[in-house]
Amino acid sequence: MKTKLIFLIAFFAIITGSVCGKNRKDYEQRVMETVEKDRLTLKDLGKPALTNPEASTMILLGDTQTYTPKMCNQPVLEMMTAWIAYNIKPLNIKALLHTGDIVEYNARVDHGSAFDQNSKQQWEWVSHCFKRLDNKLPCILIPGNHDYSNNWFSGEESRNTSQFSKYFDPSRNYKTQEAIYRVFTEKHKHQTIDNVIYKIDVGGKWGEVYVVALELNPRKEVIDWVLKRLESKRLKDKLAILLTHSYLAPNAVMPKDAKFLWENLVKKAPQIRLVLSGHYAEFYGSFKGHSAVRSDVNDVGKNVYSILFDPQCTYGGWNGSGGDGWLRLLEFQPDGKTIKVRTYSVLYGHSPMTKHLAWRTAPYDMFEFTLDK
Amino acid sequence: MEIPNSDNRECEFMNVKKILSIASVACATLACFGTVKTPKEVIDRVCSVYQIQNKMTGAERMAYYQKMIEKDLPTQKDLGEPRLSARGASTVILFGDTQTYTPRMQYQPIMELMTTWVAVNIEKLNIKGLLHTGDVVEQNNVARAYWGANQNSKQQWEWASHCFERLDDKIPTFFCTGNHDYGHYSFDGQKSKGTSQLTKYFDVSRNEKTMHSIVEIYKEPHKPELLDNVLYRLSLGGKWGDIYILSLEFAPRKEVLAWACELMKKYSERCVILLTHRYLSFGDIVLPEAENIWFDFIKKSPAIKFVVCGHYAPTYTDFKSSVAFRQDTNAIGKKVYSMMFDPQSIGGGWSGNGGDGWLRILEFQPDGKTIKVSTYSTLFGVSPTTKHLAWRTAPYDMFEFTLDK
């Protein structure tokens, strides 16, 4: 809770500073310094292509919230989904994973002073962008803290308030619908897609991979449900990927909430070998401030990798473009155990003038790891 | 960047077509009349650009293109967020041909980046209207996608229409029809007049600001009214008052020019901007095919002070060849300015991204006669990492001129 509080305070201090204009100049200078430093890690590695023609890809989108509340940034998000749709065949894309915080505000009627789009416009825009992928690709999204309540998650009482299930109802995309394996159901309540286990056929030696997509800071009953499901005969020997909004923090630190999840779920479930998350991002937007990778050893002695990817603040949060079109390619190698991670900007990759900026090559942005079998 | 084979074929096909058309028409005109204002060496230079590009292999073409980029890079600067240079000035936004944004789904959202940028800046820049030089889409009416693209005509028109929803009821938008907005792939003779789907997708009922701007429409007996030839009123306020935008079809027919001539007599005291797709070429020459517009119409109509057009930029081009500007003197000795803006091939040629989000900001100064032109990229301007590329500052991209009133 403490870490979360610190992040929240820092977050607000910087927003107020930047929006009020008092620290605007210092702030912009710091942003530009970060830009200069990070620029050295950018390269032109050509058009995205599979490194091995037999491999298959999953696309990882970080938090998209900052693309939505300002009209001028919105088309960048569609650039990303349109690019994914175009590359489904060439990159053999099997699924899209989204780390949550789909929009800035879940249910607000006004748009606030810093922005020009209210919640309805934000949800409708994201939903519009994902039309490019409907019936083409399973899209696995989860709610982040901004997808609950009015502004954002405000305690356990705001569970099930996300509008996400309404706008991303699986009926819109039969590929997602087919991929649903089990849905967490609560008594006396509507079913939501906050907690779902999806089945993705990655093909080759990988076979079926299960994506466990969970709500923000999953409740005890959700964790128990997942453990029970994973113990079933069918999933016993399968690979599972956990997708949840808040887990790893920058510099590969595991905050308290994450430790709870680690102790109660990840460590105990031998199927889970990879955890993907977003949520944490340094406001000045350096690459290192929003991407990290670490590995831990679980109860059966196997490595569990966890990845943080949340480019929402890349260079200046609300003053930036919302994330500069950065997305991740997770390339599942034909050996059935190696995953190559690369980070690509659709925004820069589109123009010959800027394609030299399209790939991030620092060790936390471009790496590969091998899962223990 | 790699170009798939199908794209190469397309470029070659279009190159050949364009070379043939320009070379033959240029030679024929030179031979027949001899009174053509265009010096032969300029036409030769124009032709040679196509010939050079056409002989190249894919790799050579990319190397050639890379050279262009390196040449242009030093002219790109970070001049900060766009703002008005003088209090009381008003702005008109100019879109060049948007055709190349539409046929490939992966590049389509760049066009929406442009319209959202305009929508967001309406108040700040005091934007009064938007001009579009035509060639809204790549193919007017084809059922399937061609030449390595992935969107058919319906998808292309719907996308363009969707992007402009951002501006509906906010500012008036003025289009003219380009060659690609007629026929199947492109204009195929005067018989294809009336086939453009522009009027269907950009019906003015969608935007009350445009609807209320219409002053006159060219009508043909027994045919529906079309937006191909329209006179609009645009209120700029201040010393400018009301100015008029006359939008004429691609390759205007004799009867259309006669109608326009007659119409302009009524507005001879006013400031009228002519918007038509094909007029100037890079190299600052009036295209031989379009000289009749000058002789039969502009020269004789003192109301026309300024001509805006698109259409003519080679594939794999530098900034300089995607624009043109010139000054002529009309029959009563007043200056007429004309300007071509067509960034369609900047973002990777005719099969590239469509033009890197470049648009022009025409700032009408409070003195009532000066227009400041600047060239801005909404694609580069959106991100702090690339905003140093967002302004083109070469003299042909950033200049001002004073209308002869």
Coordinates of C-alpha atoms in Angstrom, one line a residue, chain A residues 31-32 35 39 42 44 46-47 70-76 78-83 85-87 116-117 125 128 132 136 287 314-316 319-322 324 346-357, chain B residues 1-4 65-66 68-69 72-73 76 105-110 112-117 119-120 148 150-151 159 162 166 170 319 346-349 352-353 356 358 379-380 382-389:
Chain A
V31 CA 11.7 15.4 -20.4
M32 CA 14.0 16.5 -23.1
V35 CA 14.5 12.0 -24.6
R39 CA 17.4 8.2 -28.2
L42 CA 16.8 3.6 -30.7
D44 CA 16.4 1.1 -37.4
G46 CA 13.9 -2.6 -40.6
K47 CA 10.3 -3.7 -41.0
K70 CA -7.2 14.0 -25.7
M71 CA -8.7 14.0 -29.2
C72 CA -5.3 14.9 -30.8
N73 CA -3.7 11.6 -29.5
Q74 CA -6.6 9.3 -30.3
P75 CA -5.6 8.3 -33.8
V76 CA -2.2 7.0 -32.6
E78 CA -5.8 3.3 -34.2
M79 CA -2.5 3.4 -35.9
M80 CA -1.5 0.6 -33.6
T81 CA -4.6 -1.6 -34.1
A82 CA -4.6 -1.0 -37.8
W83 CA -0.9 -2.0 -38.0
A85 CA -4.5 -6.1 -38.3
Y86 CA -2.2 -5.6 -41.3
N87 CA 0.5 -7.8 -39.8
D116 CA -11.4 17.1 -24.0
Q117 CA -13.0 13.6 -24.0
W125 CA -12.9 5.4 -29.2
H128 CA -13.7 1.8 -32.5
R132 CA -9.9 -3.4 -36.8
K136 CA -9.5 -11.5 -36.9
F287 CA 12.1 3.8 -21.3
T314 CA 6.6 8.1 -22.8
Y315 CA 8.0 11.6 -22.7
G316 CA 5.7 13.6 -20.7
N319 CA 2.0 16.4 -22.9
G320 CA 3.2 13.5 -25.0
S321 CA 1.3 11.5 -27.6
G322 CA 0.1 8.8 -25.1
D324 CA 4.3 7.1 -29.1
V346 CA 4.2 2.0 -35.0
L347 CA 4.2 5.8 -34.9
Y348 CA 7.9 6.0 -35.9
G349 CA 8.0 2.9 -38.1
H350 CA 5.5 4.4 -40.5
S351 CA 7.7 7.2 -41.9
P352 CA 11.0 6.9 -43.7
M353 CA 11.9 10.1 -41.8
T354 CA 11.6 8.5 -38.4
K355 CA 12.1 4.8 -38.9
H356 CA 15.5 5.0 -37.4
L357 CA 13.7 5.5 -34.1
Chain B
M1 CA 12.1 -0.1 -46.0
E2 CA 11.3 -2.8 -48.4
I3 CA 8.9 -2.5 -51.2
P4 CA 6.9 -5.6 -52.2
Y65 CA 15.0 8.4 -51.9
Q66 CA 17.4 8.2 -48.9
M68 CA 16.3 13.1 -50.8
I69 CA 15.6 12.6 -47.1
D72 CA 15.5 17.7 -46.6
L73 CA 16.4 16.9 -43.0
Q76 CA 13.1 20.5 -40.7
M105 CA -5.3 0.2 -43.7
Q106 CA -2.1 0.4 -41.8
Y107 CA -1.6 4.0 -42.8
Q108 CA -5.1 5.2 -42.7
P109 CA -5.1 6.6 -39.1
I110 CA -2.4 9.2 -40.1
E112 CA -7.3 11.1 -38.8
L113 CA -4.3 12.5 -36.9
M114 CA -4.5 15.4 -39.3
T115 CA -8.3 16.1 -38.9
T116 CA -8.1 15.7 -35.1
W117 CA -5.2 18.1 -35.0
A119 CA -10.3 20.1 -34.7
V120 CA -8.2 20.6 -31.6
G148 CA -0.6 -4.3 -53.1
N150 CA -5.9 -3.7 -49.1
Q151 CA -8.9 -1.3 -49.2
W159 CA -12.4 6.2 -44.1
H162 CA -14.9 9.1 -41.0
R166 CA -14.1 15.3 -36.5
K170 CA -17.2 22.9 -36.5
F319 CA 10.0 18.5 -50.3
I346 CA 6.7 12.1 -49.1
G347 CA 6.2 9.2 -46.7
G348 CA 7.7 6.5 -48.9
G349 CA 6.6 7.2 -52.4
G352 CA 4.2 4.9 -48.8
N353 CA 2.3 6.2 -45.7
D356 CA 3.8 12.0 -43.2
W358 CA 2.0 17.3 -43.7
L379 CA 2.6 13.0 -37.5
F380 CA 5.9 14.3 -36.2
V382 CA 2.4 14.6 -32.0
S383 CA 5.5 13.1 -30.3
P384 CA 8.2 14.9 -28.3
T385 CA 10.8 12.6 -29.8
T386 CA 10.1 13.7 -33.3
K387 CA 8.8 17.2 -33.0
H388 CA 12.1 18.6 -34.2
L389 CA 11.0 17.4 -37.6

